[in-house]
Coordinates of C-alpha atoms in Angstrom, one line a residue:
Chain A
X1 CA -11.6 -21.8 -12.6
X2 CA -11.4 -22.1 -8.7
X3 CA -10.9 -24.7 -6.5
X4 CA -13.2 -23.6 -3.9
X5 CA -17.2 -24.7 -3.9
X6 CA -19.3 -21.9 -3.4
X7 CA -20.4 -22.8 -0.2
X8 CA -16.4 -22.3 0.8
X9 CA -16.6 -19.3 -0.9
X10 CA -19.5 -18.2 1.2
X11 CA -17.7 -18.7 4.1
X12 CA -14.8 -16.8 3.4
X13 CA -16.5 -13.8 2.0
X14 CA -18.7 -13.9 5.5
X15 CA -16.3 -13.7 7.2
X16 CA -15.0 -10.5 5.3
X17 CA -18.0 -9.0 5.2
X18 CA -19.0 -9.4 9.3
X19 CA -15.5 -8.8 10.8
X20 CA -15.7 -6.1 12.9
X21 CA -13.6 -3.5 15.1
X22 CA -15.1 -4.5 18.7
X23 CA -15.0 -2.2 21.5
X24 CA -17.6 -3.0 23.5
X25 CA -20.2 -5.9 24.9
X26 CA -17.5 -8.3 25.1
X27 CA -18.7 -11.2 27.4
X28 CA -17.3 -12.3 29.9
X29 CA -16.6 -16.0 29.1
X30 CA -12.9 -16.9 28.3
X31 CA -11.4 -18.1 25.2
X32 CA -11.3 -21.4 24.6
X33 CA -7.5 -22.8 24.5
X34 CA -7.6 -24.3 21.4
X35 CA -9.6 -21.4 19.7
X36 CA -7.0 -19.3 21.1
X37 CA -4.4 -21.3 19.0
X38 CA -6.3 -21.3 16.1
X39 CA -6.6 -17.7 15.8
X40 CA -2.5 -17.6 16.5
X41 CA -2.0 -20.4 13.8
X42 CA -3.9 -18.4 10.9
X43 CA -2.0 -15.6 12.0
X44 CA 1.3 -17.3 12.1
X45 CA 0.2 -18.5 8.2
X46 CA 0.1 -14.9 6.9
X47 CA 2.6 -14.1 4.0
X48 CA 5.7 -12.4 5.3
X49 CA 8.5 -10.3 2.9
X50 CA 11.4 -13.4 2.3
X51 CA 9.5 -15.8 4.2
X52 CA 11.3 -13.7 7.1
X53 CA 8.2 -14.2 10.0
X54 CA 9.1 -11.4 12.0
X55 CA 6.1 -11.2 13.9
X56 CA 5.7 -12.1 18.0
X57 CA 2.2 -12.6 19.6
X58 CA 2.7 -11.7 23.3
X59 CA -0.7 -12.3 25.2
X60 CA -2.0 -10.7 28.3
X61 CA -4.7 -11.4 30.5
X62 CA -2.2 -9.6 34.0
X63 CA -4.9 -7.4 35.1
X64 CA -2.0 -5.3 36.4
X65 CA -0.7 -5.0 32.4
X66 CA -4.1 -3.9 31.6
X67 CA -4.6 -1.4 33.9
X68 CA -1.8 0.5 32.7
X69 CA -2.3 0.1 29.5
X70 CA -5.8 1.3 30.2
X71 CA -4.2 4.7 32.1
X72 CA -2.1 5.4 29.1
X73 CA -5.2 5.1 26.4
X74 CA -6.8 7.6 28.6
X75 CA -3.9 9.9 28.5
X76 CA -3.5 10.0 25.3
X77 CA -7.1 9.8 24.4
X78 CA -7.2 13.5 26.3
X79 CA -4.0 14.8 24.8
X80 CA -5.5 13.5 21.1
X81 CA -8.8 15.2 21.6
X82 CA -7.6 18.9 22.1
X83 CA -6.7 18.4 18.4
X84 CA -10.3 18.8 17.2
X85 CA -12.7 21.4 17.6
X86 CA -16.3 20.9 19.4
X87 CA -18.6 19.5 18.4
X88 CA -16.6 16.9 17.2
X89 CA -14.3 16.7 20.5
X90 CA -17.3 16.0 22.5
X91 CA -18.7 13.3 20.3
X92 CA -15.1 12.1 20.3
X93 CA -14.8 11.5 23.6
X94 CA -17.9 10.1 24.0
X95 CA -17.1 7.5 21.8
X96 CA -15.9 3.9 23.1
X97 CA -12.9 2.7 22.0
X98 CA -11.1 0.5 23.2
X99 CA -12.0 -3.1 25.7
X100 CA -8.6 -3.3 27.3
X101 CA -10.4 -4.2 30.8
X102 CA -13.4 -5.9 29.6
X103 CA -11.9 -8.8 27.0
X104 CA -10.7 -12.1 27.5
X105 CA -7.3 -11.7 26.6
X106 CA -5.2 -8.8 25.0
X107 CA -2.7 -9.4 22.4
X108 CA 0.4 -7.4 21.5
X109 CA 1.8 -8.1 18.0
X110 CA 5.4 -7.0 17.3
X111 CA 7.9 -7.0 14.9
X112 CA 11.3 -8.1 15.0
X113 CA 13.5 -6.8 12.2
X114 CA 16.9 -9.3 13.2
X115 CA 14.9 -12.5 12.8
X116 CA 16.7 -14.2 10.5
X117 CA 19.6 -12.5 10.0
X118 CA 20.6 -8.7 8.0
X119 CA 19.3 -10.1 4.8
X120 CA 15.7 -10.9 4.1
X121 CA 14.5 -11.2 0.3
X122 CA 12.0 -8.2 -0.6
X123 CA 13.1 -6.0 2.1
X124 CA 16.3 -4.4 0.8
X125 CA 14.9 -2.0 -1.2
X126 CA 11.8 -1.0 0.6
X127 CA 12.5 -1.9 4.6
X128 CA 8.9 -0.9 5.7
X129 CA 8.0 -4.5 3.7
X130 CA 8.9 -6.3 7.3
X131 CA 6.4 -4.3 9.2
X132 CA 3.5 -4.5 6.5
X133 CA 4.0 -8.6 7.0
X134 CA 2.8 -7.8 10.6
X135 CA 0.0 -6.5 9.5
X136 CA -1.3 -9.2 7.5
X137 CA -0.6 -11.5 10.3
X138 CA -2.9 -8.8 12.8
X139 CA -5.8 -9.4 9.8
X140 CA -5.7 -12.8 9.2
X141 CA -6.2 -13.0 13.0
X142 CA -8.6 -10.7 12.7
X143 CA -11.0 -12.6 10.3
X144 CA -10.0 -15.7 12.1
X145 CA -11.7 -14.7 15.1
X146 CA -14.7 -14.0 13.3
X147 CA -15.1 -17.0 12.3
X148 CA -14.6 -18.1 15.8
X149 CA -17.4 -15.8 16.9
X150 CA -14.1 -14.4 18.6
X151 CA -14.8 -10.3 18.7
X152 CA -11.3 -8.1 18.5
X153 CA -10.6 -4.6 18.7
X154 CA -7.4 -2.9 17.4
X155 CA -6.3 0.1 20.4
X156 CA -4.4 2.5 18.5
X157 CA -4.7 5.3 20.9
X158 CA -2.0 4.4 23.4
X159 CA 1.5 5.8 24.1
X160 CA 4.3 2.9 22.6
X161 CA 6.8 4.0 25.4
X162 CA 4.4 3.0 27.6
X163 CA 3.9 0.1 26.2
X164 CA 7.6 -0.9 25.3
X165 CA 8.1 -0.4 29.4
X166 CA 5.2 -2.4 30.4
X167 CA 6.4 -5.4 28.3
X168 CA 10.0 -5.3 28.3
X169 CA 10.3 -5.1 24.7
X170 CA 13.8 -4.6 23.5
X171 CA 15.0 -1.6 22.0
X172 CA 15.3 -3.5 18.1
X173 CA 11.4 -4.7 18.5
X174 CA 8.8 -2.3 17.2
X175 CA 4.9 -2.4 18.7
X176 CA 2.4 -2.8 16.1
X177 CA -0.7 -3.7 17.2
X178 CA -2.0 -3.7 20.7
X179 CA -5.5 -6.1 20.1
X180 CA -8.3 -6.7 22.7
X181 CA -10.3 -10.2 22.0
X182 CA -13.5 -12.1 23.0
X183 CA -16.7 -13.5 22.5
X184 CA -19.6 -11.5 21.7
X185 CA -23.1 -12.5 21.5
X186 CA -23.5 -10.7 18.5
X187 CA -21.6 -8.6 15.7
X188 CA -22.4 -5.1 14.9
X189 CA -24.2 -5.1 11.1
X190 CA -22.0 -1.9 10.6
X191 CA -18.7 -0.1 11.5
X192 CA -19.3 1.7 15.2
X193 CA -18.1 4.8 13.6
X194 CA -20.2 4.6 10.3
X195 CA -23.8 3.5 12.9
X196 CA -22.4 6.5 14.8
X197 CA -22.0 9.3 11.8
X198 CA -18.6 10.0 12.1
X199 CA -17.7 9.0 8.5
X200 CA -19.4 7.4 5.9
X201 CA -18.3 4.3 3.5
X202 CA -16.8 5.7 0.6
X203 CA -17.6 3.7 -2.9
X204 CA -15.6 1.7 -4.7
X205 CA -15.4 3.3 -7.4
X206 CA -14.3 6.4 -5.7
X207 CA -10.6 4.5 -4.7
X208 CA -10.0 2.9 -7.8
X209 CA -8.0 4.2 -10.4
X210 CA -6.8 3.1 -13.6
X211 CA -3.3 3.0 -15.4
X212 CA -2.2 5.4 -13.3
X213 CA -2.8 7.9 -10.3
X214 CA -6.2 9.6 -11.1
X215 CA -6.5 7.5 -13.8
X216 CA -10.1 7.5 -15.4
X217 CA -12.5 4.0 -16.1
X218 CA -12.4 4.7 -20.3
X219 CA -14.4 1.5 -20.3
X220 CA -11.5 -0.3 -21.9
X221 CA -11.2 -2.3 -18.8
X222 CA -15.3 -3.6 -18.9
X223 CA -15.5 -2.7 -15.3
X224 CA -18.4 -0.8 -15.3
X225 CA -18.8 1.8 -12.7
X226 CA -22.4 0.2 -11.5
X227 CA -19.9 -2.7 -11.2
X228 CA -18.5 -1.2 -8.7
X229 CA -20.7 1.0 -6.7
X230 CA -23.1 -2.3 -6.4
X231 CA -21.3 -5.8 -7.4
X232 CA -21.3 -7.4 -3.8
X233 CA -22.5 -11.3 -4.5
X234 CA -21.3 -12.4 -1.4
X235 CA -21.8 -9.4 1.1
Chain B
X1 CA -20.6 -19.9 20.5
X2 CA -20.4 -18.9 16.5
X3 CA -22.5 -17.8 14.1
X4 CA -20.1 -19.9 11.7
X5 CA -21.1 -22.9 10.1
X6 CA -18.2 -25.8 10.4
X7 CA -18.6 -26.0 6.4
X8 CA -18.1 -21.8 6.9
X9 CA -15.0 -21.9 9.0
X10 CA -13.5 -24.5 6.8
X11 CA -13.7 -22.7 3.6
X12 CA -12.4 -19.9 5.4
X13 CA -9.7 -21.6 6.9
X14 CA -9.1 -23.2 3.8
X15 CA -8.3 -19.7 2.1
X16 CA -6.1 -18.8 4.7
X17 CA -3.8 -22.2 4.9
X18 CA -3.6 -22.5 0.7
X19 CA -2.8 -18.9 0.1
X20 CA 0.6 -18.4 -1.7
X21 CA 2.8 -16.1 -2.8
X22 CA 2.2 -16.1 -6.6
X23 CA 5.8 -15.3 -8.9
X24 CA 5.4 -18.3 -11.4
X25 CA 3.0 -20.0 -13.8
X26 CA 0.5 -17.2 -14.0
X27 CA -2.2 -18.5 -17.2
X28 CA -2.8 -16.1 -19.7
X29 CA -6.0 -16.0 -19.6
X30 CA -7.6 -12.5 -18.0
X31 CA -9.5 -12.3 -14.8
X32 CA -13.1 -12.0 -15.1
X33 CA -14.2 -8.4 -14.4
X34 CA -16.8 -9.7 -12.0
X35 CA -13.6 -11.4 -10.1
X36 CA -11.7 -8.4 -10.2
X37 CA -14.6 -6.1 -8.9
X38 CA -15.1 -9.3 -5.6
X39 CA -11.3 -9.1 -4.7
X40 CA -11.6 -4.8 -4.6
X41 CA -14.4 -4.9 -2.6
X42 CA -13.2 -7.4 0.0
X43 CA -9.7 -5.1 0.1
X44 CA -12.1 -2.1 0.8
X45 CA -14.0 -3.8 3.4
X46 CA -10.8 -4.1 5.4
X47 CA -10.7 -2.5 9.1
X48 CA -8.8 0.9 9.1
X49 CA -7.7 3.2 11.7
X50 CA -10.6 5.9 12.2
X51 CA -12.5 4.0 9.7
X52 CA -10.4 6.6 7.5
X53 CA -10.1 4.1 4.1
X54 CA -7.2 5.4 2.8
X55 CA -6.0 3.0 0.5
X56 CA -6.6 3.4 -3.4
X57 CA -6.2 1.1 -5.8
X58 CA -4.7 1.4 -9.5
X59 CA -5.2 -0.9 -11.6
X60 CA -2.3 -1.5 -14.5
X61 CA -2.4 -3.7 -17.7
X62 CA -0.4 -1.9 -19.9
X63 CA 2.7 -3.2 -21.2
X64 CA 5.0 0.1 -21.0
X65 CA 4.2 0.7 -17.3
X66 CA 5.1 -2.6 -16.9
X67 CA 8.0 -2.9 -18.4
X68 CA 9.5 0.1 -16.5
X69 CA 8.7 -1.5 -13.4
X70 CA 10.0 -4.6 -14.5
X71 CA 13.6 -2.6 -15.1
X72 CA 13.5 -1.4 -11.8
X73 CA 12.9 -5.1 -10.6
X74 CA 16.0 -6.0 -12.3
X75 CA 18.2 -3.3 -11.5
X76 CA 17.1 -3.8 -7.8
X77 CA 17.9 -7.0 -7.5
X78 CA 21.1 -6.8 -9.0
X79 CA 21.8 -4.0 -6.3
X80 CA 20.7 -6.5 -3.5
X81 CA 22.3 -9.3 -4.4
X82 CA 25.6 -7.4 -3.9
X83 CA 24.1 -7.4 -0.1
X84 CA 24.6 -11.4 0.7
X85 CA 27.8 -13.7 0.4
X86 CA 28.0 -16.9 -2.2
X87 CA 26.7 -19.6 -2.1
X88 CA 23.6 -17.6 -1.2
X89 CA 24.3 -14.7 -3.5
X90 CA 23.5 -16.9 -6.9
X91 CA 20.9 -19.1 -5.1
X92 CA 19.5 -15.8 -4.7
X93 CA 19.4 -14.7 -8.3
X94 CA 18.3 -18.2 -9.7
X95 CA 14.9 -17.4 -7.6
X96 CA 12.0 -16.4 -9.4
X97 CA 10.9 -13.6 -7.3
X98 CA 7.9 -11.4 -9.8
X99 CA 5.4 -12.1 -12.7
X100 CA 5.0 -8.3 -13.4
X101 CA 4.7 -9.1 -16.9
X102 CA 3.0 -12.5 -17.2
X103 CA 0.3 -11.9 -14.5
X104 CA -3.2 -10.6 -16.1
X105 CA -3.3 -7.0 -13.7
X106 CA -0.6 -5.5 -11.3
X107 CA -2.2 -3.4 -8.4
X108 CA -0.6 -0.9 -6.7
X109 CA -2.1 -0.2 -3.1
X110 CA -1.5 3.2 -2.1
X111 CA -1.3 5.0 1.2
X112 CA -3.4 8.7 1.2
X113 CA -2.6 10.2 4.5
X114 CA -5.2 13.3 3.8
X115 CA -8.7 11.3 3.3
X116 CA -11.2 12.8 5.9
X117 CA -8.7 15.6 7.1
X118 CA -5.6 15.8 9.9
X119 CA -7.8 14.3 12.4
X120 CA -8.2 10.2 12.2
X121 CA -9.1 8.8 15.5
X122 CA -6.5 6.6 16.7
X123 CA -3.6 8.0 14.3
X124 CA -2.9 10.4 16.6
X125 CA -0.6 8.5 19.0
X126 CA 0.4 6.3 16.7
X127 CA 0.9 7.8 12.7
X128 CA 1.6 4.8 11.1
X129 CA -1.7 3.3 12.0
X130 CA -3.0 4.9 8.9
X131 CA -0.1 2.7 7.0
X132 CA -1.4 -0.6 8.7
X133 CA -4.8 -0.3 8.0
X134 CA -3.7 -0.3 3.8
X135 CA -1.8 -4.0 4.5
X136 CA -4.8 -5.4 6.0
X137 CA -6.7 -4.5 2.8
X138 CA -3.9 -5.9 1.1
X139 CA -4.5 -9.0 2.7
X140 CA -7.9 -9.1 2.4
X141 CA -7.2 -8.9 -1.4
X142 CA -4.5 -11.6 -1.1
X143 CA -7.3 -14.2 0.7
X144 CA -10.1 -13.3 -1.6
X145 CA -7.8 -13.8 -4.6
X146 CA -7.1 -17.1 -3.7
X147 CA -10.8 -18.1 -3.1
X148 CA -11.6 -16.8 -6.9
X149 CA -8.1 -19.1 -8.4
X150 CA -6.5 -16.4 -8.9
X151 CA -2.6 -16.2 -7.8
X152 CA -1.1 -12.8 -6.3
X153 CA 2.5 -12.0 -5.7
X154 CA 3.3 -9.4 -4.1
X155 CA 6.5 -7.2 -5.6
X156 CA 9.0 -5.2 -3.4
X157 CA 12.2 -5.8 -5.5
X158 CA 11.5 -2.3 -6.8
X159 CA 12.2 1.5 -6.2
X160 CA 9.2 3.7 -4.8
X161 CA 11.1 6.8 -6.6
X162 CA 10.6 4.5 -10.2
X163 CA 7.0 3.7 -9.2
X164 CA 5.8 7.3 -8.0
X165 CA 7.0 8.2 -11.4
X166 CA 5.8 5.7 -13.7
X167 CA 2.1 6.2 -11.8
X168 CA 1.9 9.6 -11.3
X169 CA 2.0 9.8 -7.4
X170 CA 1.2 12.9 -5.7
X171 CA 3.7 13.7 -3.1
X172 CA 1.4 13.0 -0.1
X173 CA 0.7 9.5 -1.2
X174 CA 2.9 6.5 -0.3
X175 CA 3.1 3.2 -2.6
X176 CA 2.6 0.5 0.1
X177 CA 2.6 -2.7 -2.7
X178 CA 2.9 -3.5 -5.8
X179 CA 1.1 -6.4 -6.8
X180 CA 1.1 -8.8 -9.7
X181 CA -2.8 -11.1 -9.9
X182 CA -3.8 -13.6 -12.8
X183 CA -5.0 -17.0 -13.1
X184 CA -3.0 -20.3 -11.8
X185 CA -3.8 -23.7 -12.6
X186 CA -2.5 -24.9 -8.9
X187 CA -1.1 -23.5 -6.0
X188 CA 1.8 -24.9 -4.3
X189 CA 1.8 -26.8 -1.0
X190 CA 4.5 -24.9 0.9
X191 CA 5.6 -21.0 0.0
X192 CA 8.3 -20.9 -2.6
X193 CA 11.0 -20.5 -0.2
X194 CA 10.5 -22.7 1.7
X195 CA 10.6 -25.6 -0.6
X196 CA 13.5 -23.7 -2.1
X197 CA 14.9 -24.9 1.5
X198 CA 15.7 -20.8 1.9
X199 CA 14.4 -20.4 5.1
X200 CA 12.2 -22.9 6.8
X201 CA 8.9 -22.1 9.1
X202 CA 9.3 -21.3 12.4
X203 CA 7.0 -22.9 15.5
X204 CA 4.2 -21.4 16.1
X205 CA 5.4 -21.8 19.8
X206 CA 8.6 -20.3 19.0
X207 CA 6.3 -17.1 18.3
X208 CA 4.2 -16.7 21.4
X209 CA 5.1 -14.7 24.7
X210 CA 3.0 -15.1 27.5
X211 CA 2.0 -11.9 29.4
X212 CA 5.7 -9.9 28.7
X213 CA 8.7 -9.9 26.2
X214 CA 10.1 -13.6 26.6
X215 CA 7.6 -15.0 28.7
X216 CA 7.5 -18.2 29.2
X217 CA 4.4 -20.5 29.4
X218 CA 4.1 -21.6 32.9
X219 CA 1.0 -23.8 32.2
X220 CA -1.5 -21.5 34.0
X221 CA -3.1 -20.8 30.6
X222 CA -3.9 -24.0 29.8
X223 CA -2.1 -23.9 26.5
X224 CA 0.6 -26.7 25.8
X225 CA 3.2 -26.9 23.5
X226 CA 1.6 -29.7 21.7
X227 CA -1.3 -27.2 20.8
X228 CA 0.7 -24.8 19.6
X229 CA 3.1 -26.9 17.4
X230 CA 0.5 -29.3 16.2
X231 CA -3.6 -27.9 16.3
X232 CA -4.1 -27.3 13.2
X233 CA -7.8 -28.5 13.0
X234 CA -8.5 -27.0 9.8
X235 CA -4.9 -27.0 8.0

């Protein structure tokens, strides 16, 4: 039914299962070059709305980049935590978040809306579709350098001016992803912000509908809901 | 330097380099439930912003929702078309572009903005964060389809307004994809559009920036252009 063994099926499903958001304990080794371009190739081989590839990788390791990349996180880190009530703001801030400083390389993904000219298949009637290409590109990278023992973490808390300036991205170009990446000795067995009670995992079965929005498991589909609350061969 | 096994990394690699976008010779036979249940769980094993999970899933077989999206395929496209000059207008329309109707299951991935109330940690600079955290479950579910056999394409030739509808959508939540999964007896070598000689794939080198917007690679990382247009270890 599948071309893949098990054992290749193993290997992608660890890589899944271990990938995780890294903000901290980066060492300080570099990145190997050609693990570098390996991670960039998966990412370049994500699918992309018309075959369009509107995606840029710009890598950073200008400590002068960093830095203010760093001074804007913190901005905006204390801007974003007057929007939650203590205890929670405290917790917040204690939280680490982000390994601008600390990782081997940073990596800003953009997207490019003009590659390729006005007219890309798939994006005419829903023009978001270029942007969510990105994204696939950020997680195939993502699990690619997993698999590299490669940790990354996605910084989300930063001002995009900021970063537009710092970069010299033109005005058509939009900042998606602003990724910090290295080796780690070891992977975290759970998400920081699950180990650290913030939120918890929800179930399966608790984002899956059927037919339609709300729609109810009447059995008819023989996915039972133990099925999905527990059916994890390969995590 | 990795906890990865070179057997590991290949089967992973291998999922990434043979995955496809699926619109053509989808079997009829239905997907295992067991396979259905592996590819949800890897989707809801993606990163996201906050660690908020705010994708859902619903899962469509029948034929009347289908056909209604299947209109609005139609009726989109012809509406597109009008968008590009001949000869490229009626190469256009002779591509097959959706299996809506011959796949075993369409998905739709949805976008819930409210999950774990107004404050998400690291949507607060940047809103659409929330928005890329659903694509990388998407591609998660595109990867682990491909290790199972199973072909995914994914659909946006279609009108949000037809799909909230015909699903039921609360107001709140965005549609992100609309995806069509089943069985394939073979994947092709090269994405549809590109053997359709469309559009042809860029260089990876083409792609990457070094430290700003348009930066050039003046040698001091130690990655060549022969790297990045050729090290494809595991392609």
């Amino acid at each position: 039914m599948t071309d893949f063994t098990d054992g290749e099926k193993r290997g992608f499903y660890k890589a899944i299962y271990s990938r995780r958001d890294v903000r901290s304990r980066f060492a300080s080794r570099p990145i190997k070059e050609e693990t570098l371009v390996r991670i960039l190739h998966a990412a370049h081989h994500a699918p992309s709305v018309g075959f369009s590839q509107p995606w840029n990788f710009v890598l950073i390791k200008d400590a002068g980049t960093r830095r203010r990349i760093k001074e804007s996180f913190e901005e905006e880190r204390l801007v974003s935590s007057r929007l939650v009530e203590e205890p929670r703001r405290s917790k917040y801030l204690s939280l680490k978040l982000e390994g601008i400083q600390e990782s081997a390389v940073n990596i800003c993904v953009t997207y490019d809306p003009t590659k390729f000219g006005p007219f890309v298949i798939g994006r005419t009637s829903i023009p978001d579709a270029g942007l969510y290409s990105v994204c696939c590109a950020i997680q195939n990278m993502w699990l690619a350098a997993r698999t590299e023992g490669i940790g990354l973490g996605w910084v989300s808390i930063l001002s995009n001016k900021v970063l537009r300036e710092t970069l010299g991205l033109p005005e058509h170009v939009v900042p998606v992803a602003y990724l910090c990446l290295g080796h780690v000795d070891e992977f975290a067995e759970k998400p920081d912000l699950e180990a650290a009670g913030w939120l918890q995992r929800l179930d399966l079965a608790d984002v899956v509908y059927f037919e339609r929005w709300d729609g109810r498991n009447d059995g008819s589909w023989g996915v039972t809901e133990e099925m999905l609350r527990e059916g994890l061969d390969y995590a």
